[in-house]
């Protein structure tokens, strides 16, 4: 294969991947706790490789006045711990929780929010969560939100706002954070920046496409010219 066509084809594939990531970011602009992804470019021999990476920077805190909405602030690597019905442990920054029929605090996926005592049970909607994550009801601490510190290079997305550890590693409790009840952490997607990157991505994709077409036409002419040479 023509090296130029090969190089431009790979670049075009990377640009398509980048465009898909940007589109995903924009579609989650209003998703609480969503962390935007980026395509990090690196060169290998004569090609460009695009690897997807997550930006864990904090989103802004938005007041909701809903006692079941909770936000973490002060530490990018601090996460809520949740469990699936089959016991799988996952992590999230999305704190728009609610009570299920058993009065357990759950995520929008129906996963159980974890406290130091396990599944958190709240009887009624009159309760407070202080900055340390202690859940207080009728003047008594009934549990404490389980907040852990994770190695950001060892976690991957599980859906839109959940994460899982890629390796079996010990997880330590986080202390460098503050909990805000009645707030949600917004997505860290910056729409103006995303649109600008989308425009740049489309421009580069078109350049690759036109370059491939031009090289293909040149190769075809050379082949035809050689075929017309008379011995």
C-alpha atoms as a printed R data frame, in Angstrom:
    type eleno elety resid chain resno       x      y       z
1   ATOM     1    CA   UNK     A     1   0.000  0.000   0.000
2   ATOM     2    CA   UNK     A     2   1.069  3.549  -0.706
3   ATOM     3    CA   UNK     A     3   2.650  4.776   2.581
4   ATOM     4    CA   UNK     A     4   0.957  8.151   2.224
5   ATOM     5    CA   UNK     A     5  -2.493  6.603   1.804
6   ATOM     6    CA   UNK     A     6  -1.817  4.273   4.735
7   ATOM     7    CA   UNK     A     7  -0.792  7.174   6.977
8   ATOM     8    CA   UNK     A     8  -3.790  9.316   5.999
9   ATOM     9    CA   UNK     A     9  -6.181  6.392   6.458
10  ATOM    10    CA   UNK     A    10  -4.935  5.821  10.002
11  ATOM    11    CA   UNK     A    11  -5.226  9.525  10.715
12  ATOM    12    CA   UNK     A    12  -8.775  9.508   9.385
13  ATOM    13    CA   UNK     A    13  -9.693  6.598  11.669
14  ATOM    14    CA   UNK     A    14  -8.269  8.449  14.678
15  ATOM    15    CA   UNK     A    15 -10.256 11.566  13.746
16  ATOM    16    CA   UNK     A    16 -13.437  9.484  13.557
17  ATOM    17    CA   UNK     A    17 -12.684  8.145  17.032
18  ATOM    18    CA   UNK     A    18 -12.081 11.670  18.314
19  ATOM    19    CA   UNK     A    19 -15.370 12.856  16.798
20  ATOM    20    CA   UNK     A    20 -17.255 10.019  18.527
21  ATOM    21    CA   UNK     A    21 -15.695 10.987  21.875
22  ATOM    22    CA   UNK     A    22 -16.598 14.662  21.420
23  ATOM    23    CA   UNK     A    23 -20.180 13.730  20.510
24  ATOM    24    CA   UNK     A    24 -20.411 11.559  23.618
25  ATOM    25    CA   UNK     A    25 -19.134 14.411  25.780
26  ATOM    26    CA   UNK     A    26 -21.681 16.849  24.379
27  ATOM    27    CA   UNK     A    27 -24.535 14.372  24.830
28  ATOM    28    CA   UNK     A    28 -23.625 14.153  28.543
29  ATOM    29    CA   UNK     A    29 -23.387 17.877  29.123
30  ATOM    30    CA   UNK     A    30 -26.278 17.701  31.617
31  ATOM    31    CA   UNK     A    31 -25.328 14.383  33.245
32  ATOM    32    CA   UNK     A    32 -24.376 14.971  36.920
33  ATOM    33    CA   UNK     A    33 -20.854 13.882  37.789
34  ATOM    34    CA   UNK     A    34 -19.972 13.032  34.182
35  ATOM    35    CA   UNK     A    35 -16.257 13.152  33.372
36  ATOM    36    CA   UNK     A    36 -15.339 14.098  29.835
37  ATOM    37    CA   UNK     A    37 -13.051 11.953  27.710
38  ATOM    38    CA   UNK     A    38 -10.181 13.025  25.528
39  ATOM    39    CA   UNK     A    39  -8.307 11.388  22.672
40  ATOM    40    CA   UNK     A    40  -4.594 11.642  23.426
41  ATOM    41    CA   UNK     A    41  -2.459 11.510  20.285
42  ATOM    42    CA   UNK     A    42   0.917  9.822  20.053
43  ATOM    43    CA   UNK     A    43   3.105  8.920  17.081
44  ATOM    44    CA   UNK     A    44   4.307  5.402  16.445
45  ATOM    45    CA   UNK     A    45   6.607  4.947  13.456
46  ATOM    46    CA   UNK     A    46   4.665  6.538  10.560
47  ATOM    47    CA   UNK     A    47   1.220  6.473  12.137
48  ATOM    48    CA   UNK     A    48  -0.748  8.398  14.718
49  ATOM    49    CA   UNK     A    49  -2.400  6.539  17.588
50  ATOM    50    CA   UNK     A    50  -5.328  7.968  19.520
51  ATOM    51    CA   UNK     A    51  -5.930  6.659  23.045
52  ATOM    52    CA   UNK     A    52  -9.030  7.673  25.005
53  ATOM    53    CA   UNK     A    53  -8.386  9.170  28.416
54  ATOM    54    CA   UNK     A    54 -10.738 10.561  31.041
55  ATOM    55    CA   UNK     A    55 -10.438 14.056  32.476
56  ATOM    56    CA   UNK     A    56 -11.204 13.761  36.208
57  ATOM    57    CA   UNK     A    57 -11.212 17.476  36.988
58  ATOM    58    CA   UNK     A    58 -14.094 18.575  39.206
59  ATOM    59    CA   UNK     A    59 -17.304 19.988  37.776
60  ATOM    60    CA   UNK     A    60 -19.072 22.972  39.304
61  ATOM    61    CA   UNK     A    61 -21.429 22.416  42.236
62  ATOM    62    CA   UNK     A    62 -25.064 23.208  41.457
63  ATOM    63    CA   UNK     A    63 -27.632 23.733  44.258
64  ATOM    64    CA   UNK     A    64 -30.796 21.625  44.010
65  ATOM    65    CA   UNK     A    65 -32.251 21.857  47.546
66  ATOM    66    CA   UNK     A    66 -33.017 18.137  47.261
67  ATOM    67    CA   UNK     A    67 -31.792 16.365  50.437
68  ATOM    68    CA   UNK     A    68 -31.062 13.214  48.422
69  ATOM    69    CA   UNK     A    69 -28.639 15.052  46.118
70  ATOM    70    CA   UNK     A    70 -25.047 14.846  47.341
71  ATOM    71    CA   UNK     A    71 -21.793 16.184  45.891
72  ATOM    72    CA   UNK     A    72 -18.124 15.529  46.641
73  ATOM    73    CA   UNK     A    73 -15.748 18.482  46.513
74  ATOM    74    CA   UNK     A    74 -12.058 19.027  47.196
75  ATOM    75    CA   UNK     A    75 -10.526 15.875  45.739
76  ATOM    76    CA   UNK     A    76 -10.633 14.558  42.169
77  ATOM    77    CA   UNK     A    77  -9.836 11.002  43.242
78  ATOM    78    CA   UNK     A    78 -12.626 10.720  45.852
79  ATOM    79    CA   UNK     A    79 -15.653  8.634  44.852
80  ATOM    80    CA   UNK     A    80 -18.924  7.325  46.248
81  ATOM    81    CA   UNK     A    81 -19.009  3.531  46.528
82  ATOM    82    CA   UNK     A    82 -22.033  1.690  45.119
83  ATOM    83    CA   UNK     A    83 -22.884 -1.977  44.695
84  ATOM    84    CA   UNK     A    84 -24.857 -3.730  41.994
85  ATOM    85    CA   UNK     A    85 -27.568 -6.242  42.990
86  ATOM    86    CA   UNK     A    86 -25.058 -9.046  42.310
87  ATOM    87    CA   UNK     A    87 -22.473 -7.507  44.651
88  ATOM    88    CA   UNK     A    88 -20.100 -5.873  42.159
89  ATOM    89    CA   UNK     A    89 -18.454 -2.766  43.616
90  ATOM    90    CA   UNK     A    90 -18.429  0.339  41.442
91  ATOM    91    CA   UNK     A    91 -17.557  3.989  41.977
92  ATOM    92    CA   UNK     A    92 -19.192  7.254  40.963
93  ATOM    93    CA   UNK     A    93 -19.225 11.034  41.391
94  ATOM    94    CA   UNK     A    94 -22.893 11.208  40.439
95  ATOM    95    CA   UNK     A    95 -24.891 11.885  43.592
96  ATOM    96    CA   UNK     A    96 -28.546 12.203  42.528
97  ATOM    97    CA   UNK     A    97 -29.726  9.422  44.827
98  ATOM    98    CA   UNK     A    98 -33.203  8.367  45.960
99  ATOM    99    CA   UNK     A    99 -34.855  5.780  48.210
100 ATOM   100    CA   UNK     A   100 -36.083  2.473  46.805
101 ATOM   101    CA   UNK     A   101 -39.093  0.552  48.138
102 ATOM   102    CA   UNK     A   102 -36.941 -0.885  50.941
103 ATOM   103    CA   UNK     A   103 -35.833  2.619  52.044
104 ATOM   104    CA   UNK     A   104 -32.321  1.970  50.759
105 ATOM   105    CA   UNK     A   105 -30.358  4.819  49.216
106 ATOM   106    CA   UNK     A   106 -29.767  3.962  45.550
107 ATOM   107    CA   UNK     A   107 -28.395  5.444  42.335
108 ATOM   108    CA   UNK     A   108 -30.432  6.117  39.196
109 ATOM   109    CA   UNK     A   109 -29.323  2.659  38.024
110 ATOM   110    CA   UNK     A   110 -30.809  1.106  41.155
111 ATOM   111    CA   UNK     A   111 -27.378  0.341  42.620
112 ATOM   112    CA   UNK     A   112 -26.974  0.508  46.398
113 ATOM   113    CA   UNK     A   113 -25.070  3.483  47.811
114 ATOM   114    CA   UNK     A   114 -22.604  2.200  50.381
115 ATOM   115    CA   UNK     A   115 -22.001  3.485  53.885
116 ATOM   116    CA   UNK     A   116 -19.505  2.305  56.462
117 ATOM   117    CA   UNK     A   117 -22.154 -0.213  57.590
118 ATOM   118    CA   UNK     A   118 -23.090 -1.422  54.102
119 ATOM   119    CA   UNK     A   119 -26.305 -0.492  52.267
120 ATOM   120    CA   UNK     A   120 -27.611  2.821  53.613
121 ATOM   121    CA   UNK     A   121 -31.168  2.715  54.971
122 ATOM   122    CA   UNK     A   122 -32.940  6.037  55.547
123 ATOM   123    CA   UNK     A   123 -36.415  5.984  57.060
124 ATOM   124    CA   UNK     A   124 -38.044  9.186  55.904
125 ATOM   125    CA   UNK     A   125 -36.774 12.290  54.142
126 ATOM   126    CA   UNK     A   126 -35.766 14.275  57.225
127 ATOM   127    CA   UNK     A   127 -32.050 13.707  57.578
128 ATOM   128    CA   UNK     A   128 -28.799 15.595  57.251
129 ATOM   129    CA   UNK     A   129 -25.449 14.727  55.729
130 ATOM   130    CA   UNK     A   130 -22.575 16.788  57.099
131 ATOM   131    CA   UNK     A   131 -19.295 17.715  55.392
132 ATOM   132    CA   UNK     A   132 -17.631 14.523  56.613
133 ATOM   133    CA   UNK     A   133 -20.372 12.351  55.118
134 ATOM   134    CA   UNK     A   134 -22.054 11.445  58.401
135 ATOM   135    CA   UNK     A   135 -25.766 10.761  57.950
136 ATOM   136    CA   UNK     A   136 -27.717 12.169  60.887
137 ATOM   137    CA   UNK     A   137 -31.369 11.471  61.620
138 ATOM   138    CA   UNK     A   138 -33.278 12.524  64.738
139 ATOM   139    CA   UNK     A   139 -30.041 13.763  66.242
140 ATOM   140    CA   UNK     A   140 -28.258 10.420  65.822
141 ATOM   141    CA   UNK     A   141 -25.612  9.353  63.318
142 ATOM   142    CA   UNK     A   142 -27.092  6.338  61.520
143 ATOM   143    CA   UNK     A   143 -24.240  5.779  59.055
144 ATOM   144    CA   UNK     A   144 -21.495  7.497  57.102
145 ATOM   145    CA   UNK     A   145 -21.100  7.679  53.337
146 ATOM   146    CA   UNK     A   146 -18.282  5.426  52.181
147 ATOM   147    CA   UNK     A   147 -15.919  7.667  50.241
148 ATOM   148    CA   UNK     A   148 -12.776  6.113  48.779
149 ATOM   149    CA   UNK     A   149  -9.651  7.419  47.111
150 ATOM   150    CA   UNK     A   150  -8.881  5.693  43.799
151 ATOM   151    CA   UNK     A   151  -5.775  5.602  41.577
152 ATOM   152    CA   UNK     A   152  -7.110  7.475  38.539
153 ATOM   153    CA   UNK     A   153  -4.840  5.597  36.138
154 ATOM   154    CA   UNK     A   154  -6.341  2.284  37.282
155 ATOM   155    CA   UNK     A   155 -10.047  2.956  36.733
156 ATOM   156    CA   UNK     A   156 -12.241  2.877  33.630
157 ATOM   157    CA   UNK     A   157 -15.763  3.912  32.833
158 ATOM   158    CA   UNK     A   158 -18.645  1.534  33.359
159 ATOM   159    CA   UNK     A   159 -21.415  3.282  31.457
160 ATOM   160    CA   UNK     A   160 -21.648  7.060  31.655
161 ATOM   161    CA   UNK     A   161 -20.998  7.955  35.295
162 ATOM   162    CA   UNK     A   162 -19.730  4.773  36.921
163 ATOM   163    CA   UNK     A   163 -16.178  3.469  37.187
164 ATOM   164    CA   UNK     A   164 -14.482  0.191  38.017
165 ATOM   165    CA   UNK     A   165 -10.963 -0.803  38.992
166 ATOM   166    CA   UNK     A   166  -8.994 -2.430  36.175
167 ATOM   167    CA   UNK     A   167  -6.856 -4.324  38.688
168 ATOM   168    CA   UNK     A   168  -7.470 -5.898  42.066
169 ATOM   169    CA   UNK     A   169  -6.021 -3.222  44.311
170 ATOM   170    CA   UNK     A   170  -6.589 -2.279  47.945
171 ATOM   171    CA   UNK     A   171  -8.938  0.697  48.182
172 ATOM   172    CA   UNK     A   172  -8.335  3.260  50.912
173 ATOM   173    CA   UNK     A   173 -10.830  5.617  52.508
174 ATOM   174    CA   UNK     A   174 -10.511  9.223  51.424
175 ATOM   175    CA   UNK     A   175 -10.324 12.057  53.929
176 ATOM   176    CA   UNK     A   176  -9.403 14.992  51.700
177 ATOM   177    CA   UNK     A   177 -12.937 15.946  50.667
178 ATOM   178    CA   UNK     A   178 -16.111 17.738  51.708
179 ATOM   179    CA   UNK     A   179 -19.674 16.544  51.219
180 ATOM   180    CA   UNK     A   180 -22.391 18.989  50.184
181 ATOM   181    CA   UNK     A   181 -25.994 17.905  50.693
182 ATOM   182    CA   UNK     A   182 -28.553 19.511  48.390
183 ATOM   183    CA   UNK     A   183 -25.964 19.967  45.631
184 ATOM   184    CA   UNK     A   184 -24.906 18.048  42.535
185 ATOM   185    CA   UNK     A   185 -21.546 18.092  40.803
186 ATOM   186    CA   UNK     A   186 -22.187 19.083  37.216
187 ATOM   187    CA   UNK     A   187 -20.486 17.560  34.196
188 ATOM   188    CA   UNK     A   188 -16.987 18.902  33.551
189 ATOM   189    CA   UNK     A   189 -17.719 19.150  29.813
190 ATOM   190    CA   UNK     A   190 -16.982 22.617  28.401
191 ATOM   191    CA   UNK     A   191 -19.350 23.018  25.416
192 ATOM   192    CA   UNK     A   192 -17.506 25.873  23.690
193 ATOM   193    CA   UNK     A   193 -14.231 23.951  23.870
194 ATOM   194    CA   UNK     A   194 -15.890 20.750  22.630
195 ATOM   195    CA   UNK     A   195 -17.485 22.491  19.630
196 ATOM   196    CA   UNK     A   196 -14.169 24.121  18.720
197 ATOM   197    CA   UNK     A   197 -12.453 20.729  18.867
198 ATOM   198    CA   UNK     A   198 -15.226 19.205  16.779
199 ATOM   199    CA   UNK     A   199 -14.724 21.822  14.059
200 ATOM   200    CA   UNK     A   200 -10.959 21.218  14.106
201 ATOM   201    CA   UNK     A   201 -11.488 17.449  14.024
202 ATOM   202    CA   UNK     A   202 -13.829 17.660  11.013
203 ATOM   203    CA   UNK     A   203 -11.362 19.929   9.219
204 ATOM   204    CA   UNK     A   204  -8.494 17.476   9.769
205 ATOM   205    CA   UNK     A   205 -10.683 14.565   8.699
206 ATOM   206    CA   UNK     A   206 -11.527 16.332   5.423
207 ATOM   207    CA   UNK     A   207  -7.821 17.039   4.840
208 ATOM   208    CA   UNK     A   208  -7.047 13.322   5.267
209 ATOM   209    CA   UNK     A   209  -9.918 12.369   2.978
210 ATOM   210    CA   UNK     A   210  -8.859 14.756   0.207
211 ATOM   211    CA   UNK     A   211  -5.228 13.671   0.536
212 ATOM   212    CA   UNK     A   212  -6.229 10.018   0.082
213 ATOM   213    CA   UNK     A   213  -8.325 10.878  -2.974
214 ATOM   214    CA   UNK     A   214  -5.494 12.914  -4.482
215 ATOM   215    CA   UNK     A   215  -2.903 10.170  -3.925
216 ATOM   216    CA   UNK     A   216  -5.284  7.548  -5.254
217 ATOM   217    CA   UNK     A   217  -5.850  9.567  -8.433
218 ATOM   218    CA   UNK     A   218  -2.098 10.098  -8.848
219 ATOM   219    CA   UNK     A   219  -1.428  6.368  -8.419
220 ATOM   220    CA   UNK     A   220  -4.144  5.509 -10.954
221 ATOM   221    CA   UNK     A   221  -2.662  7.915 -13.513
222 ATOM   222    CA   UNK     A   222   0.808  6.435 -13.036
223 ATOM   223    CA   UNK     A   223  -0.543  2.923 -13.526
224 ATOM   224    CA   UNK     A   224  -2.399  3.987 -16.663
225 ATOM   225    CA   UNK     A   225   0.657  5.819 -18.022
226 ATOM   226    CA   UNK     A   226   2.842  2.759 -17.473
227 ATOM   227    CA   UNK     A   227   0.255  0.608 -19.214
228 ATOM   228    CA   UNK     A   228   0.353  2.895 -22.250
229 ATOM   229    CA   UNK     A   229   4.133  2.717 -22.638
230 ATOM   230    CA   UNK     A   230   5.017  0.817 -25.778
231 ATOM   231    CA   UNK     A   231   8.084 -1.354 -25.897
